[in-house]
XYZ file of C-alpha atoms in Angstrom:
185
model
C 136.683 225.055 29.175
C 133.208 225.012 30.506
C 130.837 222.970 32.156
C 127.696 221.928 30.451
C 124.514 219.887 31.203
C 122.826 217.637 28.696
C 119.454 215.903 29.187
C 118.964 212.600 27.124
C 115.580 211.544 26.590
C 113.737 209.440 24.985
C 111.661 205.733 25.359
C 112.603 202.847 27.337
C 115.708 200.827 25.247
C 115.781 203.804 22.787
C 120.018 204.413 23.567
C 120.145 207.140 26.484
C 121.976 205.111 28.732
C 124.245 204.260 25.042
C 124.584 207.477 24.118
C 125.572 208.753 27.913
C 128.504 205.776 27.611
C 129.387 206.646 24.351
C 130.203 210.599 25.425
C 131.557 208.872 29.010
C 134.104 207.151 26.970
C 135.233 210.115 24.715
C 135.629 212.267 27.968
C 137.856 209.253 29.068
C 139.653 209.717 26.503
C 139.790 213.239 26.684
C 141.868 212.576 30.096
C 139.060 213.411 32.285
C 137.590 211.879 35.089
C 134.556 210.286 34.645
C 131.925 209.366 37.453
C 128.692 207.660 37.189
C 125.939 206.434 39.279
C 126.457 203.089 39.550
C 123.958 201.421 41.935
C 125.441 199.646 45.294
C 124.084 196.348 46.778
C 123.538 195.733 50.326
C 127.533 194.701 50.913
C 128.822 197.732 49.497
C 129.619 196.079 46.132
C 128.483 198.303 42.750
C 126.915 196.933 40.094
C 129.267 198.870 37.239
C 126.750 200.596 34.397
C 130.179 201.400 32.173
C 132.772 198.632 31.530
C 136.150 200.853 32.067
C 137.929 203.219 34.505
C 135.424 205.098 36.486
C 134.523 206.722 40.094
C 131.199 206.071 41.851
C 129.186 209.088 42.823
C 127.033 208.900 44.987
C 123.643 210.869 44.130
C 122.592 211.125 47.690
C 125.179 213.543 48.381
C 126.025 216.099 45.328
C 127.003 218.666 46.942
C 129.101 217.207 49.508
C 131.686 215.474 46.387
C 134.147 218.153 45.488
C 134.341 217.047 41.830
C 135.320 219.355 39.231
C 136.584 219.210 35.433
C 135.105 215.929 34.623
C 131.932 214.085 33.052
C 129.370 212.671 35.141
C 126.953 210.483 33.663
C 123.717 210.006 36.173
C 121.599 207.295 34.636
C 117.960 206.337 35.772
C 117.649 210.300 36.717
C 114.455 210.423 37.440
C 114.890 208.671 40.721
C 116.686 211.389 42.256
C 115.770 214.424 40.078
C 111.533 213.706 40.283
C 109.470 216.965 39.978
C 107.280 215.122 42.605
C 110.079 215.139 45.449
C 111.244 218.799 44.311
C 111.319 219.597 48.333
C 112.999 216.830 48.960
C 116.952 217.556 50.302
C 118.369 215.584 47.399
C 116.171 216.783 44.487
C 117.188 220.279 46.201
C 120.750 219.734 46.381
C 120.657 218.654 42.522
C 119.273 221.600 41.817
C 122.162 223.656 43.561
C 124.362 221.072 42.322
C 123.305 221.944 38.459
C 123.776 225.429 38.922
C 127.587 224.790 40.281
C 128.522 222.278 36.702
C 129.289 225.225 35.107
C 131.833 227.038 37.075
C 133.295 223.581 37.719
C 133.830 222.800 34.276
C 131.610 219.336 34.923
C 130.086 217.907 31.590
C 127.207 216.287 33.272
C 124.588 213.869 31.303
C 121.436 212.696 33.087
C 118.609 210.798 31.185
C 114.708 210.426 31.686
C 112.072 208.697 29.656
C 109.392 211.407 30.712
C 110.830 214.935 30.701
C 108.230 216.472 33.010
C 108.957 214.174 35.656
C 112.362 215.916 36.315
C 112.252 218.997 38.989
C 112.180 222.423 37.274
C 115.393 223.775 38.390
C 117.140 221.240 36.449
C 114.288 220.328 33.480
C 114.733 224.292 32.495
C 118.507 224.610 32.355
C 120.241 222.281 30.623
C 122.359 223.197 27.975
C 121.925 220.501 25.291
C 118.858 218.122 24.833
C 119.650 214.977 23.111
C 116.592 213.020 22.022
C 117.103 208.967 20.341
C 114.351 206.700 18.605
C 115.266 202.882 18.599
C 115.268 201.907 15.219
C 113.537 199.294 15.182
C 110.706 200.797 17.764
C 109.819 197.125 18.361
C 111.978 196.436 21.587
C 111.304 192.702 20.944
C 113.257 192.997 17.859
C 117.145 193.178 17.430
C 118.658 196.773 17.538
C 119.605 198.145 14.086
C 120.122 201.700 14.623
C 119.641 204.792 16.747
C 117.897 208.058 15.684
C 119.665 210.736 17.496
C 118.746 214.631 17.151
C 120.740 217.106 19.277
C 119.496 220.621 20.575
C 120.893 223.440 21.662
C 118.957 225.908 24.593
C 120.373 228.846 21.843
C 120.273 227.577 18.261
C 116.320 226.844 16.807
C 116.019 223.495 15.384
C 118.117 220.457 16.249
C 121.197 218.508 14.295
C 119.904 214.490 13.839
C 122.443 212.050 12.234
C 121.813 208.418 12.812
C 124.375 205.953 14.785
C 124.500 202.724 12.403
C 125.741 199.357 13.887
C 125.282 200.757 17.564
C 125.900 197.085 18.369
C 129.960 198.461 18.193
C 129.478 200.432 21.216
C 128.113 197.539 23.352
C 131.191 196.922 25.060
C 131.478 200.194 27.116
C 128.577 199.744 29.301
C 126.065 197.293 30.811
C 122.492 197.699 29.629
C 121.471 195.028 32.061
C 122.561 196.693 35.238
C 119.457 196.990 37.454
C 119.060 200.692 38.839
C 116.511 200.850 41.687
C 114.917 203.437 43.583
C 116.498 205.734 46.555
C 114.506 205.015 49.462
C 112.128 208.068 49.868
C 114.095 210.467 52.028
């Protein structure tokens, strides 16, 4: 096996953060570990994105976790990934750190709504893009379905199928988990 890292994007409420607990769970059930980047109040106490067994990782310190032949699902990337902070030490170390997934066999997921935004060194390498389209756009209406094309850095063109009743997958994460800012660093 093999590490990989996939990039979801697409609008606000379009499914990234569904899609990223959708392939969180399947890893679970795969055996492996699965970490995400759960945000932590003041008391220590996380505020849980997915809704079964998990690890917290801690995004201000990638390269200091020795994790290996897992998934890690990083939502609200852009916080710690922006193109605007690439000199920053923890935009840096993600960079390091996403040139280290593959040897470690870690299937790692980020998302963005805005591509660009996301340092170089990591907006040029991952393996997999996987773009979704709320159907209906209308946010203010209820969720029928989610557009979802996958792309490969190798193949041209994408695959696109379309995940029906998306309402099924619900369960395995919160969408109403709050994920602020790092403090600038």
């Amino acid at each position: 096996m093999t590490g990989i890292r996939v990039e979801h994007l697409g609008p606000n409420r379009s499914g990234k953060t569904l899609m990223n607990a959708i392939f969180a769970w399947e890893a679970y059930n795969r055996g492996r570990d699965v970490y995400c980047t759960c945000p932590e109040d003041d008391q220590g106490r996380f505020d849980c994105i997915l809704n079964f067994a998990h690890e917290h990782f801690d995004v201000s310190r990638p390269m200091e976790q020795d994790i290996y032949n897992c998934y890690l699902m990083t939502d609200e990337s852009v916080e710690f990934l922006d193109a605007r902070g690439s000199m920053k030490k923890t935009t840096k170390d993600f960079g390091y750190f996403g040139y280290q997934v593959l040897k470690r066999d870690i299937e790692w997921h980020y998302d963005t709504v805005l591509h660009e935004n996301i340092d170089r060194r990591i907006r040029l390498s991952p393996e997999y893009q996987i773009k979704t389209e709320r159907v209906p756009r209308d946010v203010q209406k209820p969720l029928v379905a989610v557009r979802v094309s996958v792309s490969s850095r190798w193949n041209v063109g994408a695959r696109s199928f379309i995940l029906e009743e998306p309402w099924r997958f619900f369960p395995l994460y919160n969408d109403w988990v709050r994920v602020t800012p790092m403090e600038i660093a």
